[in-house]
XYZ file of N, CA, C and O in Angstrom:
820
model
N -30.615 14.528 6.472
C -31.740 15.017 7.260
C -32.462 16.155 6.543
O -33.651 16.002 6.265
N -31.870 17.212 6.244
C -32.110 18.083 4.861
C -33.341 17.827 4.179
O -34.370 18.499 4.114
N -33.017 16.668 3.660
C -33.697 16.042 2.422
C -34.895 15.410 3.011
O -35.994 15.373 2.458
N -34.693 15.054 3.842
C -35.888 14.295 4.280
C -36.783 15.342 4.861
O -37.967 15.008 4.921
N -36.551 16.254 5.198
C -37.277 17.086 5.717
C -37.978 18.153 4.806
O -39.177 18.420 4.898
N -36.991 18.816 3.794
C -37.238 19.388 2.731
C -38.544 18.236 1.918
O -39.621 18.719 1.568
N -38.238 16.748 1.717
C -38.937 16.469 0.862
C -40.568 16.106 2.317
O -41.737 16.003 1.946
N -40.410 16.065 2.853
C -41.919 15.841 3.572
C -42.659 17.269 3.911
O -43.688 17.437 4.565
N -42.004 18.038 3.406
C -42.600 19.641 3.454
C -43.252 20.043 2.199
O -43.810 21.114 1.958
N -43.055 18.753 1.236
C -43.494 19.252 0.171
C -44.933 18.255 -0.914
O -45.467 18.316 -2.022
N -44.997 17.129 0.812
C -46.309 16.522 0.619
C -45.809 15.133 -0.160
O -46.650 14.486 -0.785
N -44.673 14.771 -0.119
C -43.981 13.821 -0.401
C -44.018 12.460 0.277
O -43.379 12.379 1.326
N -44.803 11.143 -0.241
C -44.728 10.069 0.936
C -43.304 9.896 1.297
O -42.377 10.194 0.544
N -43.153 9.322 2.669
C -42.168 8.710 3.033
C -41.410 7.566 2.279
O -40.245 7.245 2.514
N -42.150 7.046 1.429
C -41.412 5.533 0.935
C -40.541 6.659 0.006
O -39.456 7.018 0.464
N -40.993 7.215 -1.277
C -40.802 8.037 -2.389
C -39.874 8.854 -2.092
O -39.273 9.247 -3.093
N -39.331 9.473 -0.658
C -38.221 10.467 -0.387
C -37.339 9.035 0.219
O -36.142 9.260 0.041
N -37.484 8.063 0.675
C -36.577 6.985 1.324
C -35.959 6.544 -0.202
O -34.731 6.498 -0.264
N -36.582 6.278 -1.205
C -35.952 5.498 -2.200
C -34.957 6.622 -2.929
O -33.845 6.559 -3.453
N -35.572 7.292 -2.779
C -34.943 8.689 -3.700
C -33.308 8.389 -3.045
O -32.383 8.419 -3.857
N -33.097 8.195 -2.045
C -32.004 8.747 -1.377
C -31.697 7.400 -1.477
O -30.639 7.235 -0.869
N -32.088 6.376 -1.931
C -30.974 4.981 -2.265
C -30.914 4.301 -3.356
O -30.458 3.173 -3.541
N -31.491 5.182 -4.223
C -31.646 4.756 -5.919
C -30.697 6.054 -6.232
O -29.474 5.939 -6.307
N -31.242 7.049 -6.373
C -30.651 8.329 -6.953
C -29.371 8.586 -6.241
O -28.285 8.582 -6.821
N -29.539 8.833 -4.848
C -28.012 8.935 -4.035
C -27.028 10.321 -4.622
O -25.809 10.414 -4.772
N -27.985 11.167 -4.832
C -27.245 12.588 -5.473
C -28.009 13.684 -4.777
O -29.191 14.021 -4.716
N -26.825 14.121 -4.258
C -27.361 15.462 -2.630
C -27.891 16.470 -3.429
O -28.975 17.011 -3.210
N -26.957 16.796 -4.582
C -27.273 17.954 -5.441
C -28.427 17.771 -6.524
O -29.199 18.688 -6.804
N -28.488 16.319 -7.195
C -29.363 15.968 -7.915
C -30.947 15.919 -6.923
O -32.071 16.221 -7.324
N -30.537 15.431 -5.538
C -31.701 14.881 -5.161
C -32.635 16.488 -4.691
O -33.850 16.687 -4.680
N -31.574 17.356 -4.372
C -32.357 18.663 -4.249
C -32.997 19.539 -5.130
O -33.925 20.268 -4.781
N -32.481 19.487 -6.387
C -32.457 19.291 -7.479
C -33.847 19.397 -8.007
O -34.331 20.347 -8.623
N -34.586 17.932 -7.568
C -35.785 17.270 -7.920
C -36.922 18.084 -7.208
O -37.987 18.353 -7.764
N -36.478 18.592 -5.442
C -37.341 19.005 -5.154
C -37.743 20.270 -5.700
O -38.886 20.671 -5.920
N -36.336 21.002 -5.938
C -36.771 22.479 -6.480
C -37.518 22.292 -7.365
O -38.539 22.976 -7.305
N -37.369 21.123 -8.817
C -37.862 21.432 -10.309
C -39.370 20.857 -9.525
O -39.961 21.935 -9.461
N -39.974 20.210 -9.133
C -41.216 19.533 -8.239
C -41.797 20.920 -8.152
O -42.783 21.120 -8.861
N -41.350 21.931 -7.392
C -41.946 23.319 -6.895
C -42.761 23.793 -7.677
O -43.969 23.938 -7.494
N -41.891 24.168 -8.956
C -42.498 24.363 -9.913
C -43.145 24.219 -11.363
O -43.506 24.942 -12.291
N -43.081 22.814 -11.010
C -43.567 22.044 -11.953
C -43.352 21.215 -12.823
O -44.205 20.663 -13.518
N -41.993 21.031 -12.861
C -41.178 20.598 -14.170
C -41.647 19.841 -14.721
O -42.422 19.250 -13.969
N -41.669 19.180 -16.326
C -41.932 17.757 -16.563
C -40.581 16.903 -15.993
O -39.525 17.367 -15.564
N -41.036 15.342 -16.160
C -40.412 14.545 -15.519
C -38.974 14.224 -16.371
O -37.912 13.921 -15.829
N -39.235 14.387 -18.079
C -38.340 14.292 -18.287
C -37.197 15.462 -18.547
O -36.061 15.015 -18.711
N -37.299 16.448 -18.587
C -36.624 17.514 -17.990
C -35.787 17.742 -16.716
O -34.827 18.507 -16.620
N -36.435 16.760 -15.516
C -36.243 16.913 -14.229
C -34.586 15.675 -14.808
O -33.392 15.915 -14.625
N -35.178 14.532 -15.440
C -33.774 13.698 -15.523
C -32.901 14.205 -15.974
O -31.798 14.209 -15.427
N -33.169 14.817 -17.178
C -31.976 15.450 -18.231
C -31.019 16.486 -17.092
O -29.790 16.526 -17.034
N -32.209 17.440 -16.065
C -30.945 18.353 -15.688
C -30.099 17.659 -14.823
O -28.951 18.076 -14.671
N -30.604 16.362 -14.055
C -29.827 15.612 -13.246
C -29.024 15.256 -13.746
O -27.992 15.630 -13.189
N -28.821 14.580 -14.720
C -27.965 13.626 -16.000
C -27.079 14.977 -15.560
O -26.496 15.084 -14.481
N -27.101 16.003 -16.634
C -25.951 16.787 -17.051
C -25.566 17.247 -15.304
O -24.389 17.149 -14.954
N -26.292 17.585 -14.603
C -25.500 18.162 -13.392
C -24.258 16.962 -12.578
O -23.175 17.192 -12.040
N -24.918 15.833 -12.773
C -23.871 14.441 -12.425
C -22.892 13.589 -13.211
O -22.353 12.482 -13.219
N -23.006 15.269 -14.166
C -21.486 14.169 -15.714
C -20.490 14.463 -14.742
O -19.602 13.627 -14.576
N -20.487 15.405 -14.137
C -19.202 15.910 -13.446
C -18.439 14.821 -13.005
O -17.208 14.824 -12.967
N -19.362 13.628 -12.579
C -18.508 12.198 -11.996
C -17.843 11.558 -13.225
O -16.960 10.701 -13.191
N -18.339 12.042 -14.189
C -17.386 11.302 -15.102
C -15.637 11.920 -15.039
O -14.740 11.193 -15.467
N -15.474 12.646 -14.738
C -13.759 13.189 -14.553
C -13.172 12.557 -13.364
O -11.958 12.479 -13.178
N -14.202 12.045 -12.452
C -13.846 11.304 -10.966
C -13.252 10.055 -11.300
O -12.279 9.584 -10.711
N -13.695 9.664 -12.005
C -13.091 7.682 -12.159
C -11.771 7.972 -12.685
O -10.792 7.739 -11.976
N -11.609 8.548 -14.081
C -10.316 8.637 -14.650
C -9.347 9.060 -13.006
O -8.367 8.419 -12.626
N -9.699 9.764 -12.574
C -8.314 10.781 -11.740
C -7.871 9.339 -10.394
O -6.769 9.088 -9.908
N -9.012 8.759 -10.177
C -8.956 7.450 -8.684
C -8.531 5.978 -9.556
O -8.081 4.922 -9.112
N -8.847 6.352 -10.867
C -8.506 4.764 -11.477
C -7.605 4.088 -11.538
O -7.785 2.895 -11.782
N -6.273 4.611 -11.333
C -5.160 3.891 -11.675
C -4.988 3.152 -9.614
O -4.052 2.503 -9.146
N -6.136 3.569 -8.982
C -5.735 2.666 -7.174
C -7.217 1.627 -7.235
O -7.520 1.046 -6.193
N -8.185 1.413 -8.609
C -9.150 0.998 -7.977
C -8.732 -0.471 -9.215
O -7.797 -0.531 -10.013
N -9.954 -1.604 -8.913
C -8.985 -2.804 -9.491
C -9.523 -2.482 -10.973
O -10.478 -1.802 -11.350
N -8.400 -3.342 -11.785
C -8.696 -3.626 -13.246
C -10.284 -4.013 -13.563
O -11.030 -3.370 -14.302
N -10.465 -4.663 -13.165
C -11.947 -5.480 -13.663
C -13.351 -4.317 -13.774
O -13.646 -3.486 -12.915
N -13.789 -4.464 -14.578
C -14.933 -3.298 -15.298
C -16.200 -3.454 -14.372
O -16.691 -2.585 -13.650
N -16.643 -4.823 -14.562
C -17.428 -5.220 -13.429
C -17.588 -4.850 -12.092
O -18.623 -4.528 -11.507
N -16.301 -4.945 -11.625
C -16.270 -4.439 -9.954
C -16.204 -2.475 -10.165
O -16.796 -1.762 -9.354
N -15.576 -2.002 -11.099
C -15.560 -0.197 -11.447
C -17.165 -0.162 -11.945
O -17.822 0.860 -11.747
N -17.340 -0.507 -12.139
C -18.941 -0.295 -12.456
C -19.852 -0.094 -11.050
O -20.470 0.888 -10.639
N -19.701 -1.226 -10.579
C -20.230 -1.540 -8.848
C -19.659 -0.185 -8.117
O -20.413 0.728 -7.779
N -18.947 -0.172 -8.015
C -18.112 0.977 -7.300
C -18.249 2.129 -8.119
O -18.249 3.136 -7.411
N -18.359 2.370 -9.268
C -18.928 3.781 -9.160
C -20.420 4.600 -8.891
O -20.813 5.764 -8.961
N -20.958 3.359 -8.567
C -22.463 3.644 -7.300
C -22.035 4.670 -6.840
O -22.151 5.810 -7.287
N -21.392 4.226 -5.700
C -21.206 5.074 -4.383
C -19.816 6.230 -4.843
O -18.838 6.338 -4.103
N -19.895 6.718 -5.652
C -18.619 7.691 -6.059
C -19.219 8.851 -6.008
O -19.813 9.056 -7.066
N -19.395 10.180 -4.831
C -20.301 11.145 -4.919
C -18.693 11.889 -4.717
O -17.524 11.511 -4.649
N -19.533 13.291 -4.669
C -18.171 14.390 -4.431
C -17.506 14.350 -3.016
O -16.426 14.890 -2.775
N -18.258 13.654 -2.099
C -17.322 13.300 -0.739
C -16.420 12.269 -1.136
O -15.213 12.359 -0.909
N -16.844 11.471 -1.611
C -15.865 10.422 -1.640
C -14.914 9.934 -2.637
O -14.085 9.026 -2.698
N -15.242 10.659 -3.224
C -13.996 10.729 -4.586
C -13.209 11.435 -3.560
O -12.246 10.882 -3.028
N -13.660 12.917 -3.186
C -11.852 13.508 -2.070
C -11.607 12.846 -1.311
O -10.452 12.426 -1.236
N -12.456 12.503 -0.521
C -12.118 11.339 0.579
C -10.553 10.251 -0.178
O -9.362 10.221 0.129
N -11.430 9.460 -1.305
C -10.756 9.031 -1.639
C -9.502 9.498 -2.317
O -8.358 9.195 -1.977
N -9.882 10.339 -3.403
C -8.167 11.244 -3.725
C -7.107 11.513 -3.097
O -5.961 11.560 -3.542
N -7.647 11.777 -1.566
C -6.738 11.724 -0.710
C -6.045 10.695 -0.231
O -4.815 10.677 -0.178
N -6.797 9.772 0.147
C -6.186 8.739 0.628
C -5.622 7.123 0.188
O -4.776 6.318 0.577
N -6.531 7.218 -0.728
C -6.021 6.059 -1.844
C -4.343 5.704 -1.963
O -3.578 4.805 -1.614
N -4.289 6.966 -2.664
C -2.489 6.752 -3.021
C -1.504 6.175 -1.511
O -0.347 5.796 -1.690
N -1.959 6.174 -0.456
C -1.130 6.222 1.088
C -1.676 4.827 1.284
O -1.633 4.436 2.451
N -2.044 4.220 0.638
C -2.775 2.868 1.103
C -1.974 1.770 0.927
O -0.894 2.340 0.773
N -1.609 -0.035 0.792
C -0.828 -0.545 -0.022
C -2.501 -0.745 -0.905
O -3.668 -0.509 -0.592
N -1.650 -1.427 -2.391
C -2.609 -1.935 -3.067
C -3.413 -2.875 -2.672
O -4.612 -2.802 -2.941
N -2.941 -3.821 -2.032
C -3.982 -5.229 -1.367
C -5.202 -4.813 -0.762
O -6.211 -5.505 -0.904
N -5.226 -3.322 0.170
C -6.181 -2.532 0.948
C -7.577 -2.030 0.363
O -8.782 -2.203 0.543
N -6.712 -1.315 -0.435
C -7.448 0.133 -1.697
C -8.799 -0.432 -1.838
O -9.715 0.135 -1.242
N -9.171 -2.015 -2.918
C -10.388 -2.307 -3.225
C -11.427 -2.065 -1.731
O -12.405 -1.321 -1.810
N -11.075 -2.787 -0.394
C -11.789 -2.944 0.354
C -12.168 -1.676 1.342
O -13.155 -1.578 2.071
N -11.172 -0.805 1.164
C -11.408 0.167 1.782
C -12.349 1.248 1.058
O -13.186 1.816 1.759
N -12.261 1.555 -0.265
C -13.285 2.017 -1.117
C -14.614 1.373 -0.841
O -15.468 1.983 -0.197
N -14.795 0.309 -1.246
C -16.303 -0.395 -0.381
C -16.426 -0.100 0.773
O -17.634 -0.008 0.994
N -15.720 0.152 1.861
C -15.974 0.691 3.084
C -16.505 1.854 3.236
O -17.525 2.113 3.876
N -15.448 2.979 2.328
C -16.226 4.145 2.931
C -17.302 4.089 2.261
O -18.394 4.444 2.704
N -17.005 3.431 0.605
C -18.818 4.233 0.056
C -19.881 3.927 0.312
O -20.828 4.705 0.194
N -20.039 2.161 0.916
C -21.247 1.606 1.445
C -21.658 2.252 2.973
O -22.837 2.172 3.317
N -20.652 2.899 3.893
C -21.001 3.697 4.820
C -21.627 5.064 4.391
O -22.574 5.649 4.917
N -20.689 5.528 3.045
C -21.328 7.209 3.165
C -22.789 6.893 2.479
O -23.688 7.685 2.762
N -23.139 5.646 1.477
C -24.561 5.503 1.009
C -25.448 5.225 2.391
O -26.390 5.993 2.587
N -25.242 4.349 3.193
C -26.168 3.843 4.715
C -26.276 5.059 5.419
O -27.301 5.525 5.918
N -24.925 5.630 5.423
C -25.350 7.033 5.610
C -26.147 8.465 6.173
O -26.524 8.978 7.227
N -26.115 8.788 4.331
C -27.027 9.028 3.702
C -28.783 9.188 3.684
O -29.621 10.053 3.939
N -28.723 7.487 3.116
C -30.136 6.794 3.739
C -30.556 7.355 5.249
O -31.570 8.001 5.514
N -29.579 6.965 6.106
C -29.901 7.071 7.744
C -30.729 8.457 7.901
O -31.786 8.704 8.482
N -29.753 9.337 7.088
C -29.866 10.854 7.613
C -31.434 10.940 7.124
O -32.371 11.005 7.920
N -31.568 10.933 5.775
C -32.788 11.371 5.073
C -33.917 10.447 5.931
O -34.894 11.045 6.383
N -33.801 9.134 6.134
C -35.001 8.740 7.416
C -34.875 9.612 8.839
O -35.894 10.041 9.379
N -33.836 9.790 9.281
C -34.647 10.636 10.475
C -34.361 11.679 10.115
O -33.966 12.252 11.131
N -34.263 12.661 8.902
C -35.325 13.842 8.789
C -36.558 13.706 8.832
O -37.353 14.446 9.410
N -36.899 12.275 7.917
C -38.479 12.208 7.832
C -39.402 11.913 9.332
O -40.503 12.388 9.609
N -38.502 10.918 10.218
C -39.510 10.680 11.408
C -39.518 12.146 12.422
O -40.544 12.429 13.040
N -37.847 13.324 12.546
C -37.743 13.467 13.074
C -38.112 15.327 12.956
O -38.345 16.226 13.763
N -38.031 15.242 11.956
C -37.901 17.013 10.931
C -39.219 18.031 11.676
O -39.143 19.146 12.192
N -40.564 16.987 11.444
C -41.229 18.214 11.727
C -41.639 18.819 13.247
O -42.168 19.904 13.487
N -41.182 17.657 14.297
C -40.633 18.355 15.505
C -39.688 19.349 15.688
O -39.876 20.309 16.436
N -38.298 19.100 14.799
C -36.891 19.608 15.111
C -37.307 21.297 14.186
O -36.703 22.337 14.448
N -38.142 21.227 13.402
C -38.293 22.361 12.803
C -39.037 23.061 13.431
O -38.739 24.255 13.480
N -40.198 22.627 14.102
C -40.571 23.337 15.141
C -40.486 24.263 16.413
O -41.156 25.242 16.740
N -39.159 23.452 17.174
C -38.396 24.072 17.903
C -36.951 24.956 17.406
O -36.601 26.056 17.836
N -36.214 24.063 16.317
C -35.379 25.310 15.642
C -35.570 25.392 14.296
O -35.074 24.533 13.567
N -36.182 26.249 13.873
C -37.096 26.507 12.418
C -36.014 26.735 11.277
O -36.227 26.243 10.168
N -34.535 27.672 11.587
C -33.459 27.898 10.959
C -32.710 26.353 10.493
O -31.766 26.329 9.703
N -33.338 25.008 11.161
C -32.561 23.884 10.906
C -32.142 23.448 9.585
O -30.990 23.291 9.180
N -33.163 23.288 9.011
C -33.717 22.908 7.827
C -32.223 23.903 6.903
O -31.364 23.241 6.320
N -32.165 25.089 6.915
C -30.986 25.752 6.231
C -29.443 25.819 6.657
O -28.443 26.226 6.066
N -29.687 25.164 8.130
C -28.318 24.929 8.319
C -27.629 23.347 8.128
O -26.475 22.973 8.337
N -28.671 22.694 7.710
C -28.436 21.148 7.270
C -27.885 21.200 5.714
O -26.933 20.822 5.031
N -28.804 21.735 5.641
C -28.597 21.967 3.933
C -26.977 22.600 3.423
O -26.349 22.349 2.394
N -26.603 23.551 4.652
C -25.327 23.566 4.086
C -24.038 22.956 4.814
O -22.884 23.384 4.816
N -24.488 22.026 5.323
C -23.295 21.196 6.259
C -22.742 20.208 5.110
O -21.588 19.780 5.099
N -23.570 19.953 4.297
C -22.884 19.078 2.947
C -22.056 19.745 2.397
O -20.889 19.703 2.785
N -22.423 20.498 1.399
C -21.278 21.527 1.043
C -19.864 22.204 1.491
O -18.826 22.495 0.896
N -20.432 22.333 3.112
C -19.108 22.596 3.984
C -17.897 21.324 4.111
O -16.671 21.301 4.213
N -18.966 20.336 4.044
C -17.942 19.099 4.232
C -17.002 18.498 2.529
O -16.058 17.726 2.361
N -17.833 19.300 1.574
C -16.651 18.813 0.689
C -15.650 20.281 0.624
O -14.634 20.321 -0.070
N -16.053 21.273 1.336
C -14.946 21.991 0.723
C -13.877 21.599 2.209
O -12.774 22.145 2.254
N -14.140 21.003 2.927
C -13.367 20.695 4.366
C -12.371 19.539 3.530
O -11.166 19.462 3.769
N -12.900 18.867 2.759
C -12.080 17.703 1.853
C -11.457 18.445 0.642
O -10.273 18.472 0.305
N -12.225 18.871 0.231
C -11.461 19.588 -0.618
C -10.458 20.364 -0.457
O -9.674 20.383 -1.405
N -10.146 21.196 0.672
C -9.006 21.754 1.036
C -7.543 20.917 1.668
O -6.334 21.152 1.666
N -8.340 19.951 2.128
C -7.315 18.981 2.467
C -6.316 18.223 1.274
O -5.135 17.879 1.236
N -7.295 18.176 0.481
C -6.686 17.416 -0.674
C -5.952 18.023 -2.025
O -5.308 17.552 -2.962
N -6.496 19.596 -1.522
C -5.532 20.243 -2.873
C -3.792 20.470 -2.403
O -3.164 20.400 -1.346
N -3.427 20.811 -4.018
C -1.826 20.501 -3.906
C -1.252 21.478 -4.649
O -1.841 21.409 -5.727
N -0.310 22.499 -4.719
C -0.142 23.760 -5.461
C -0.153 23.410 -6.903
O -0.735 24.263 -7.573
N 0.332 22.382 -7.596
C -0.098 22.339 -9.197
C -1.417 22.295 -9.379
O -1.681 22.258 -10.580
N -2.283 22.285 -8.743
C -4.000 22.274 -8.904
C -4.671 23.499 -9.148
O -5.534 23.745 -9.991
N -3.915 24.576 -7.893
C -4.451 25.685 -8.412
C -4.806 26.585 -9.440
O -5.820 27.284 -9.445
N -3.913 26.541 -10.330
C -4.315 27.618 -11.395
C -5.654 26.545 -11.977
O -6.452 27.117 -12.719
N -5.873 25.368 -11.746
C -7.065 24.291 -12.783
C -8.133 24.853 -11.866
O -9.224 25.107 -12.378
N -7.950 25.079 -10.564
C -9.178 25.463 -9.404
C -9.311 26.701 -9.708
O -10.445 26.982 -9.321
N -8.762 27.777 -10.246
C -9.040 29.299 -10.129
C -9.991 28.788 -11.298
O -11.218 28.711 -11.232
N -9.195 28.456 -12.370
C -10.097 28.108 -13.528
C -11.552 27.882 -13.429
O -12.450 28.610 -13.851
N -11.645 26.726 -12.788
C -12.724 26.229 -12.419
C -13.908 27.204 -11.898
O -15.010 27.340 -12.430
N -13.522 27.722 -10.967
C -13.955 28.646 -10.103
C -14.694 30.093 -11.002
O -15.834 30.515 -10.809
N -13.640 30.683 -12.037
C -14.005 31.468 -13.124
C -15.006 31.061 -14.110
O -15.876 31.813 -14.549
N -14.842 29.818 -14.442
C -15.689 29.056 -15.879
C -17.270 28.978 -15.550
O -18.166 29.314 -16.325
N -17.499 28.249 -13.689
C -18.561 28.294 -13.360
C -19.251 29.542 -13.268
O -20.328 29.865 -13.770
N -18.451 30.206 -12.537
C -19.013 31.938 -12.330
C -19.696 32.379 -13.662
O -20.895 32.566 -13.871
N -18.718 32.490 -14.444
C -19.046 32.922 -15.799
C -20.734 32.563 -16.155
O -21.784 33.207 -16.161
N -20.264 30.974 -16.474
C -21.685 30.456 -17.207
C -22.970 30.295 -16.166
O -24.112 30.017 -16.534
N -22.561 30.523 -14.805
C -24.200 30.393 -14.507
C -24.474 32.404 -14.283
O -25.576 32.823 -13.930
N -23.695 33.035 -14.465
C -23.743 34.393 -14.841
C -24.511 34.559 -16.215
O -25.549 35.215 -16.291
N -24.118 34.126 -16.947
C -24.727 33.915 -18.458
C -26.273 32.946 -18.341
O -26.847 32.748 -19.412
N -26.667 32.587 -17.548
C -27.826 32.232 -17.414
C -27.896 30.516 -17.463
O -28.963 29.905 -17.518
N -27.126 30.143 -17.445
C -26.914 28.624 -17.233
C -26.341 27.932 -16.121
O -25.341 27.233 -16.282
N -27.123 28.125 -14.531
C -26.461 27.628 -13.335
C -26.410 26.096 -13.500
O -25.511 25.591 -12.826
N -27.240 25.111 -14.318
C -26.954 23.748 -14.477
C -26.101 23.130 -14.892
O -26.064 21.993 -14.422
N -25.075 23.448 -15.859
C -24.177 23.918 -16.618
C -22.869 24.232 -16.233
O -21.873 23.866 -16.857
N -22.859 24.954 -15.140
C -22.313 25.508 -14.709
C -21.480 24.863 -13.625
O -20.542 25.528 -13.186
N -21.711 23.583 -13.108
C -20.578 23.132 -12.044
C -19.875 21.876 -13.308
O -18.794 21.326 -13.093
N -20.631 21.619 -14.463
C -20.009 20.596 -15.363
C -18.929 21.252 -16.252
O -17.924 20.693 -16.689
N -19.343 22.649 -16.462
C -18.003 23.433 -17.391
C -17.064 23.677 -16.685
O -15.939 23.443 -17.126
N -17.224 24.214 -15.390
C -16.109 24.189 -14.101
C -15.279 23.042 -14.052
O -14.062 23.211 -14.128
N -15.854 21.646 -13.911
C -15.290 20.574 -13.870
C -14.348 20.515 -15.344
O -13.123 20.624 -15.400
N -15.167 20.337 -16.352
C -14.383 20.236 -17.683
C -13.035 21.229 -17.824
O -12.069 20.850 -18.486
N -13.050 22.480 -17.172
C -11.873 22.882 -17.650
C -11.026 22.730 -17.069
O -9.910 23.068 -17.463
N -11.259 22.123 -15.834
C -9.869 22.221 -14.647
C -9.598 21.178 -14.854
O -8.377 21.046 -14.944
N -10.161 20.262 -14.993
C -9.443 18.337 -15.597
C -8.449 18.706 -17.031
O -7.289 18.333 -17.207
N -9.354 19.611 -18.035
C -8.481 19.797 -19.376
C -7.197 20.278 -19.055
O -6.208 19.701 -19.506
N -7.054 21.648 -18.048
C -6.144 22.303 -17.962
C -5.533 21.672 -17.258
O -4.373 22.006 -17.496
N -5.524 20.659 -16.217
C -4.448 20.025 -15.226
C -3.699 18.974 -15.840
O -2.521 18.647 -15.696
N -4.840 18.395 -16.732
C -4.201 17.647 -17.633
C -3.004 18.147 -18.806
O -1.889 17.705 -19.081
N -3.675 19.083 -19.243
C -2.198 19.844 -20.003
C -0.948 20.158 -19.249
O 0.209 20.016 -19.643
N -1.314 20.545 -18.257
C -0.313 21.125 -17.563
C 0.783 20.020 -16.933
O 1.993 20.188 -17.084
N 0.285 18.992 -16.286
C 0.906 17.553 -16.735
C 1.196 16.957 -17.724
O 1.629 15.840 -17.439
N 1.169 17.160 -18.796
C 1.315 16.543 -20.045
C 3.041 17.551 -20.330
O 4.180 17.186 -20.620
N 2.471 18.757 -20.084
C 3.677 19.741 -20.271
C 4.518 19.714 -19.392
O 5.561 20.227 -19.796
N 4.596 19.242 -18.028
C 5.677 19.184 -17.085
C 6.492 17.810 -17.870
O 7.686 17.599 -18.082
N 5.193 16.979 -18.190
C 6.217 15.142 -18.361
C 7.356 15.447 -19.646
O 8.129 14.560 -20.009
């Protein structure tokens, strides 16, 4: 809803904020677009920072891969719908599943959290510039109900060998968008806490 509202505030047709949210399908990327839009960005600039802000999914497949099926074809398909909800979603729950389940239940949640998605960002657009009217603060409390909901997953799903990779994390980002690189900055987070958890498993085995 966020998005849809954010993007029709900013003179955006309706088709152009509807596709956005089922081609692109990136909460952070798709906000992303509107900020660099504000002020001007070129277009190919606007991809590049998306690109690097959404490598972060590349550490997601390795960590869910060993519950999703062999075949490249179907991991390809399925990493569509692999956003930061649903990788925890899934991290969590995958492993508790039998194997026969796992494929179909992954298509479940992610084709729900993409329809979604979609749903929300259309009735921001039909519904936003009434609802902003009467509560004007909406618009900023939507915006952070996403965020709340992965750290609501995210807490669920951490496990005490994680932590010192999460403090990490937590430090690496600070650091570099301190240093003037906030784009940057949730992908170096990611990179070191996968490196370091990974060592740190490598060193327990």
């Amino acid at each position: 809803m966020a998005f849809g509202i954010s993007g029709s505030s900013l003179g955006l047709k309706a088709s152009e904020i509807s596709l956005t949210s089922l081609i692109v399908y990136s909460g952070a990327g798709q906000f992303l677009i509107l900020a660099a839009m504000k002020i001007a960005t070129p277009w190919l600039m606007i991809v590049a920072l998306i690109t690097l802000l959404n490598m972060r999914h590349l550490f997601y497949g390795p960590i869910i891969s060993n519950y999703l099926p062999e075949s490249l074809k179907q991991r390809l398909a399925m990493a569509f719908f692999l956003t930061d909800e649903v990788f925890a979603t899934s991290f969590h729950r995958l492993k508790h599943l039998p194997e026969a389940e796992r494929s179909g239940w992954f298509w479940g949640l992610g084709v729900i959290a993409w329809l979604s998605w979609f749903s929300g960002t259309v009735l921001g657009l039909v519904t936003g510039e009434q609802l902003l009217a009467h509560y004007p603060l909406l618009e900023q409390v939507l915006r952070f109900s996403l965020p709340a909901l992965f750290i609501v997953l995210t807490v669920l799903s951490v496990q005490r060998n994680m932590l010192l990779a999460l403090i990490a994390a937590a430090l690496v980002s600070l650091l570099v968008t301190l240093l003037g690189y906030p784009s940057v900055a949730i992908f170096a987070g990611a990179l070191s806490a996968f490196i370091l958890y990974r060592v740190r498993g490598t060193g327990h085995e």
